[in-house]
């Protein structure tokens, strides 16, 4: 049977090749999800741990464990120490991360130190502690003197100290000091002698969790001697202060192990914390505990965004498989009539499908690696940048998902064979004269899909104000695919009737070629349904991907610019009289503003006073923004569609009267203010500023209407934010000069950085919107979103072109007899080409136009659902669905090329048809 299957595949090699392309793309897309997810999450994990290290100034892989023995029960103390040592060893083993350093530190409590000579010392109460640190000699450099001895020297313990201890404790090398409260077993006081000073051998040595210069009372002695004197037989009243530092190589953490590492770390932290409050400090724990949520968010985003592509590829595979079986209907009927069972016929196509899927899985995984590279280099829709390559590694999930995709692909290819395997030669001849309605039409799948998708949309719009982004049902995202499929099927339902209507209206006037085109399409509309639906879904998916990507990216950029207000916002340190106890009110001293006049001509700036925690009557926490209207309008960023009229009109109204102010909409809707009312704002000094309301605004640069917080009982609380916008000169006239920001507009932000560096400026606040936007685009979910939508857009075009050419080339070859008859009847070659062009218009052009309309409608309805998953809490602006003409240009350019290539191929095929051979074919 295998040789039979191979010969059958070879005889239909072009269709098999197209089927192989679709399967390879499907396997590659499925394989790319776990590959990219693992690679980008790995990069994100290490980056977050690096940032954690910078924030805490502690190595991210560090674990600090403390135990202070305060019990007089020496048995308990020894048992606790042994328990700590064992648990630390177990913890290191279970975490399964490379241990860079493991340091044990045992210290006595602080002990009073007494000089044995009569030398006066500079401090009244000298307190010292004895300590040992494991493997110390490999991590220090002796500055003077020598290393301590491992045994007592004339009953004296030799120690080394750092320079700070030597100076602050007023100690001398080789001077003996007694610790009278710390006694040997014979009751004599412990004596110590400093024999050397040391420093850490390297500033970046991870061994030193706390650098030695942080301690001013530590004398380090021999580890073995410490154990012999103080650990072998603990005195009843002796206490220890112990620390263990476990330094793990966090760069070897794998994103797939994060949950296990977080769980194990938390379990051991609970064990150690039983011995004291916060006895165990794990620097990476907060990061790894929050990481699974980010993993889940990224994985859901990738799968949801690729779902329409999977549907399209599955549909393409199904379409090609059905086309292959349509061509082999005669062969299947002959086999059936000669005694072949249905199971045998299904096994033939099952074997063929298995071979194709196996090859596709093998080829799809390397292509999935390439797709991951494209995803990692994405910097916006259809934009790739040079970025450090992702460390893409093969994992078991990739193999599992690829095999699942291959199995589903086999099922998709075999499903048509189930129906065709029933057909005998008699049934085949009967079906050629009968038209059967497709199953989706009989069961109204189009109406059901449209109704369900619109219900999901309605349900979301009714509850969107209370939906949390973290609890969004992924079904919301799939609604767009349901809507596109349902709308495409509905178009197929009404298309034959619309076509017949147009044909009947003009059949007296159609030319022969146009008449033949209408007749062909109206009489065989069922045959074109798959290619029409395929084109509709392809174009609609391409447009939806393009608009979704542009909308998401533009919305993030606009929200950043809106929250910041300008390209760059800075504030210098303002000095105040806060330290003056006799001051009765706060006075601010303005930094020199003249230096900013030296900024390059490309940089424009304005002063903006932004003061919070003010009050208006009983309204608390009012915010006042003082601006220079002309400069503010030229420099601030604001979207023109946010207010009922252009926002410049509001600035002009303020400029007409120095006392004119703008108020946020809550002053009108909640507090009852009207246009023309006076409003008085009180500051922290008890001074009032009075203005006249000339307008109310829902939006204003940096203003967020409401803020959502969490109450003590865990419920969400929404607080209205109140804003007053006034003329800066009037505010300063009433209140004096108060701290203000400088808002800057520039196309070259590096010039501002260079200016600040050259003038040695120090800012208490600095915000760069361009840098924040870049950081947002580098965020893994955004990279994945842009990458998936870009790759999906490209795959849509490739599949569209492939499927289109397949259909029309096969259609032409199956109609050679018809063309031969037309030529024999006297129709010119130009007439035949014209007939084909008319068919292209009736089938392809109309499908593309409908697909464009469906893609546009789907984007307007469902793109806001996709936007829910992208930091919705940071969205201050209402969503605006965006598009870019260049995306449509690329899409329709490919479609145009596709048409041109198709017509060229069809013309070449038709020109080679010989009338005599075509007529003989008909006789046969």
Tab-separated table of C-alpha atoms in Angstrom, residues 578-820:
chain	number	residue	atom	x	y	z
A	578	UNK	CA	11.511	73.636	55.627
A	579	UNK	CA	14.395	73.444	58.132
A	580	UNK	CA	13.593	76.849	59.636
A	581	UNK	CA	11.575	76.270	62.832
A	582	UNK	CA	10.563	79.930	62.991
A	583	UNK	CA	8.990	79.928	59.514
A	584	UNK	CA	5.227	80.359	59.454
A	585	UNK	CA	4.735	79.363	55.788
A	586	UNK	CA	6.584	77.426	53.135
A	587	UNK	CA	8.850	79.504	50.900
A	588	UNK	CA	10.504	78.103	47.756
A	589	UNK	CA	13.696	79.324	46.103
A	590	UNK	CA	13.558	79.122	42.322
A	591	UNK	CA	16.557	77.589	40.506
A	592	UNK	CA	18.179	79.694	37.801
A	593	UNK	CA	15.921	79.353	34.740
A	594	UNK	CA	18.075	81.517	32.459
A	595	UNK	CA	20.361	78.603	31.577
A	596	UNK	CA	17.563	76.883	29.663
A	597	UNK	CA	17.690	79.672	27.088
A	598	UNK	CA	20.926	78.036	25.946
A	599	UNK	CA	19.071	74.911	24.823
A	600	UNK	CA	19.442	74.089	21.101
A	601	UNK	CA	16.901	75.768	18.772
A	602	UNK	CA	15.224	72.388	18.145
A	603	UNK	CA	14.156	72.218	21.817
A	604	UNK	CA	11.151	74.237	22.975
A	605	UNK	CA	10.050	74.398	26.583
A	606	UNK	CA	7.416	75.906	28.851
A	607	UNK	CA	6.880	76.173	32.597
A	608	UNK	CA	4.044	74.137	34.094
A	609	UNK	CA	3.184	74.387	37.776
A	610	UNK	CA	1.593	71.140	38.928
A	611	UNK	CA	0.453	71.342	42.560
A	612	UNK	CA	-1.588	68.636	44.264
A	613	UNK	CA	-3.401	68.233	47.591
A	614	UNK	CA	-5.223	71.530	47.334
A	615	UNK	CA	-8.812	72.143	48.390
A	616	UNK	CA	-11.885	73.838	46.967
A	617	UNK	CA	-14.498	74.333	49.689
A	618	UNK	CA	-15.176	70.798	50.946
A	619	UNK	CA	-13.473	69.155	47.963
A	620	UNK	CA	-10.119	67.679	48.957
A	621	UNK	CA	-7.107	66.588	46.929
A	622	UNK	CA	-7.673	69.065	44.127
A	623	UNK	CA	-4.867	69.422	41.610
A	624	UNK	CA	-3.963	72.786	40.047
A	625	UNK	CA	-2.016	73.159	36.811
A	626	UNK	CA	-0.604	76.583	36.006
A	627	UNK	CA	0.304	77.111	32.334
A	628	UNK	CA	1.327	79.708	29.766
A	629	UNK	CA	-1.431	79.111	27.231
A	630	UNK	CA	0.441	79.870	23.995
A	631	UNK	CA	3.579	77.919	24.901
A	632	UNK	CA	1.527	75.086	26.388
A	633	UNK	CA	-0.475	74.668	23.177
A	634	UNK	CA	2.719	74.492	21.123
A	635	UNK	CA	4.547	72.002	23.352
A	636	UNK	CA	2.048	69.737	25.130
A	637	UNK	CA	0.808	66.540	23.462
A	638	UNK	CA	-2.962	66.153	23.192
A	639	UNK	CA	-5.294	64.239	20.892
A	640	UNK	CA	-7.659	66.526	19.040
A	641	UNK	CA	-10.757	64.300	19.281
A	642	UNK	CA	-10.942	64.121	23.079
A	643	UNK	CA	-12.956	67.319	23.662
A	644	UNK	CA	-16.164	68.575	21.986
A	645	UNK	CA	-14.157	71.187	20.121
A	646	UNK	CA	-10.460	71.640	19.361
A	647	UNK	CA	-8.508	72.063	22.572
A	648	UNK	CA	-6.905	75.273	21.268
A	649	UNK	CA	-10.326	76.937	21.705
A	650	UNK	CA	-10.120	76.189	25.429
A	651	UNK	CA	-6.634	77.714	25.575
A	652	UNK	CA	-7.876	80.788	23.691
A	653	UNK	CA	-10.709	81.168	26.202
A	654	UNK	CA	-8.168	81.086	29.046
A	655	UNK	CA	-5.930	83.599	27.274
A	656	UNK	CA	-8.786	86.110	26.938
A	657	UNK	CA	-8.970	86.648	30.709
A	658	UNK	CA	-6.131	86.142	33.254
A	659	UNK	CA	-8.677	84.891	35.801
A	660	UNK	CA	-10.178	82.272	33.436
A	661	UNK	CA	-9.724	78.657	34.485
A	662	UNK	CA	-10.706	75.238	33.165
A	663	UNK	CA	-12.221	72.705	35.557
A	664	UNK	CA	-12.483	68.937	35.281
A	665	UNK	CA	-15.928	67.622	34.461
A	666	UNK	CA	-16.596	66.381	38.026
A	667	UNK	CA	-16.920	70.001	39.217
A	668	UNK	CA	-19.977	70.315	36.982
A	669	UNK	CA	-21.489	66.831	37.169
A	670	UNK	CA	-20.838	66.096	40.859
A	671	UNK	CA	-20.248	69.400	42.643
A	672	UNK	CA	-22.739	71.601	40.725
A	673	UNK	CA	-20.458	74.317	39.275
A	674	UNK	CA	-21.475	76.099	36.050
A	675	UNK	CA	-19.746	78.211	33.428
A	676	UNK	CA	-18.974	81.692	34.755
A	677	UNK	CA	-18.901	80.582	38.408
A	678	UNK	CA	-16.064	81.722	40.633
A	679	UNK	CA	-13.934	79.009	42.164
A	680	UNK	CA	-11.407	79.458	44.979
A	681	UNK	CA	-8.479	77.104	45.473
A	682	UNK	CA	-6.679	77.005	48.832
A	683	UNK	CA	-3.045	75.867	49.095
A	684	UNK	CA	-1.078	74.451	52.039
A	685	UNK	CA	-0.065	77.967	53.168
A	686	UNK	CA	-3.729	78.892	53.563
A	687	UNK	CA	-3.621	81.282	50.587
A	688	UNK	CA	-6.443	81.437	48.021
A	689	UNK	CA	-6.462	81.690	44.273
A	690	UNK	CA	-9.791	82.652	42.737
A	691	UNK	CA	-10.675	82.055	39.090
A	692	UNK	CA	-13.684	82.123	36.801
A	693	UNK	CA	-14.666	78.865	35.092
A	694	UNK	CA	-14.601	79.251	31.303
A	695	UNK	CA	-14.887	75.577	30.403
A	696	UNK	CA	-15.119	72.001	31.626
A	697	UNK	CA	-12.852	69.246	30.324
A	698	UNK	CA	-13.068	65.453	30.398
A	699	UNK	CA	-9.445	65.137	29.349
A	700	UNK	CA	-6.354	67.280	29.690
A	701	UNK	CA	-2.648	66.436	29.360
A	702	UNK	CA	-1.631	64.190	32.329
A	703	UNK	CA	-5.177	64.220	33.785
A	704	UNK	CA	-6.862	60.916	34.612
A	705	UNK	CA	-10.546	61.243	35.443
A	706	UNK	CA	-10.621	58.483	38.028
A	707	UNK	CA	-8.190	56.344	39.977
A	708	UNK	CA	-9.034	52.803	41.057
A	709	UNK	CA	-7.651	51.552	44.331
A	710	UNK	CA	-8.196	48.693	46.747
A	711	UNK	CA	-10.020	49.165	50.042
A	712	UNK	CA	-9.087	47.413	53.282
A	713	UNK	CA	-11.722	44.746	52.631
A	714	UNK	CA	-10.220	44.013	49.210
A	715	UNK	CA	-12.977	45.690	47.188
A	716	UNK	CA	-12.187	48.101	44.354
A	717	UNK	CA	-12.744	51.781	45.084
A	718	UNK	CA	-12.971	54.455	42.376
A	719	UNK	CA	-11.908	57.985	43.304
A	720	UNK	CA	-12.620	61.055	41.160
A	721	UNK	CA	-9.606	63.221	40.360
A	722	UNK	CA	-10.320	66.958	40.379
A	723	UNK	CA	-8.299	69.357	38.204
A	724	UNK	CA	-8.114	73.137	37.821
A	725	UNK	CA	-6.134	74.623	34.900
A	726	UNK	CA	-5.177	78.279	35.410
A	727	UNK	CA	-2.881	80.927	33.943
A	728	UNK	CA	0.548	80.526	35.518
A	729	UNK	CA	1.162	84.278	35.778
A	730	UNK	CA	-2.052	84.752	37.747
A	731	UNK	CA	-1.279	81.830	40.087
A	732	UNK	CA	2.212	83.177	40.791
A	733	UNK	CA	0.811	86.650	41.403
A	734	UNK	CA	-1.470	85.241	44.111
A	735	UNK	CA	0.701	82.524	45.630
A	736	UNK	CA	4.216	83.525	44.715
A	737	UNK	CA	6.646	81.298	42.848
A	738	UNK	CA	6.141	77.624	43.608
A	739	UNK	CA	7.890	74.528	42.186
A	740	UNK	CA	7.172	74.041	38.505
A	741	UNK	CA	8.132	71.536	35.835
A	742	UNK	CA	9.669	72.216	32.458
A	743	UNK	CA	7.816	70.562	29.591
A	744	UNK	CA	9.974	70.152	26.509
A	745	UNK	CA	9.221	69.333	22.885
A	746	UNK	CA	12.008	68.044	20.673
A	747	UNK	CA	12.804	65.613	17.895
A	748	UNK	CA	16.289	65.042	19.314
A	749	UNK	CA	16.014	64.125	23.039
A	750	UNK	CA	19.728	63.332	23.178
A	751	UNK	CA	20.420	67.048	22.922
A	752	UNK	CA	18.613	67.554	26.233
A	753	UNK	CA	20.640	64.764	27.847
A	754	UNK	CA	23.849	66.349	26.577
A	755	UNK	CA	22.740	69.788	27.826
A	756	UNK	CA	21.956	68.422	31.297
A	757	UNK	CA	25.295	66.638	31.483
A	758	UNK	CA	27.316	69.636	30.320
A	759	UNK	CA	25.585	71.892	32.876
A	760	UNK	CA	25.814	69.282	35.653
A	761	UNK	CA	22.044	69.466	36.223
A	762	UNK	CA	20.372	67.259	38.813
A	763	UNK	CA	16.647	66.654	38.475
A	764	UNK	CA	14.251	65.543	41.175
A	765	UNK	CA	11.925	64.317	38.414
A	766	UNK	CA	12.694	63.298	34.844
A	767	UNK	CA	10.379	61.630	32.320
A	768	UNK	CA	11.213	60.785	28.709
A	769	UNK	CA	8.174	59.614	26.733
A	770	UNK	CA	10.238	58.252	23.823
A	771	UNK	CA	12.341	56.121	26.175
A	772	UNK	CA	9.212	54.804	27.900
A	773	UNK	CA	7.600	53.928	24.562
A	774	UNK	CA	10.745	52.066	23.520
A	775	UNK	CA	10.748	50.169	26.816
A	776	UNK	CA	7.072	49.285	26.288
A	777	UNK	CA	7.824	47.891	22.830
A	778	UNK	CA	10.630	45.808	24.314
A	779	UNK	CA	8.255	44.326	26.866
A	780	UNK	CA	7.813	40.590	26.074
A	781	UNK	CA	4.047	40.652	25.587
A	782	UNK	CA	4.308	43.599	23.193
A	783	UNK	CA	7.186	41.987	21.315
A	784	UNK	CA	5.167	38.812	21.019
A	785	UNK	CA	2.042	40.685	19.929
A	786	UNK	CA	3.797	42.652	17.203
A	787	UNK	CA	5.772	39.614	16.126
A	788	UNK	CA	2.750	37.297	15.952
A	789	UNK	CA	0.659	39.832	14.052
A	790	UNK	CA	3.532	40.545	11.656
A	791	UNK	CA	4.257	36.872	10.982
A	792	UNK	CA	0.523	36.177	10.744
A	793	UNK	CA	0.121	38.957	8.185
A	794	UNK	CA	2.949	37.540	6.065
A	795	UNK	CA	1.588	33.989	6.301
A	796	UNK	CA	-1.874	35.208	5.318
A	797	UNK	CA	-0.438	36.692	2.135
A	798	UNK	CA	1.609	33.580	1.309
A	799	UNK	CA	-1.329	31.231	1.874
A	800	UNK	CA	-3.702	33.523	-0.014
A	801	UNK	CA	-1.468	33.590	-3.071
A	802	UNK	CA	-0.836	29.841	-2.960
A	803	UNK	CA	-4.497	28.880	-2.517
A	804	UNK	CA	-5.642	31.312	-5.177
A	805	UNK	CA	-3.244	30.002	-7.817
A	806	UNK	CA	-4.028	26.382	-6.956
A	807	UNK	CA	-7.734	26.849	-7.439
A	808	UNK	CA	-7.622	28.695	-10.718
A	809	UNK	CA	-4.943	26.552	-12.354
A	810	UNK	CA	-6.878	23.397	-11.484
A	811	UNK	CA	-10.110	25.018	-12.570
A	812	UNK	CA	-8.674	25.880	-15.978
A	813	UNK	CA	-7.226	22.415	-16.500
A	814	UNK	CA	-10.553	20.824	-15.663
A	815	UNK	CA	-12.264	23.002	-18.307
A	816	UNK	CA	-10.012	22.321	-21.274
A	817	UNK	CA	-12.902	20.687	-23.143
A	818	UNK	CA	-15.114	23.716	-22.564
A	819	UNK	CA	-12.469	26.107	-23.854
A	820	UNK	CA	-11.880	23.888	-26.865
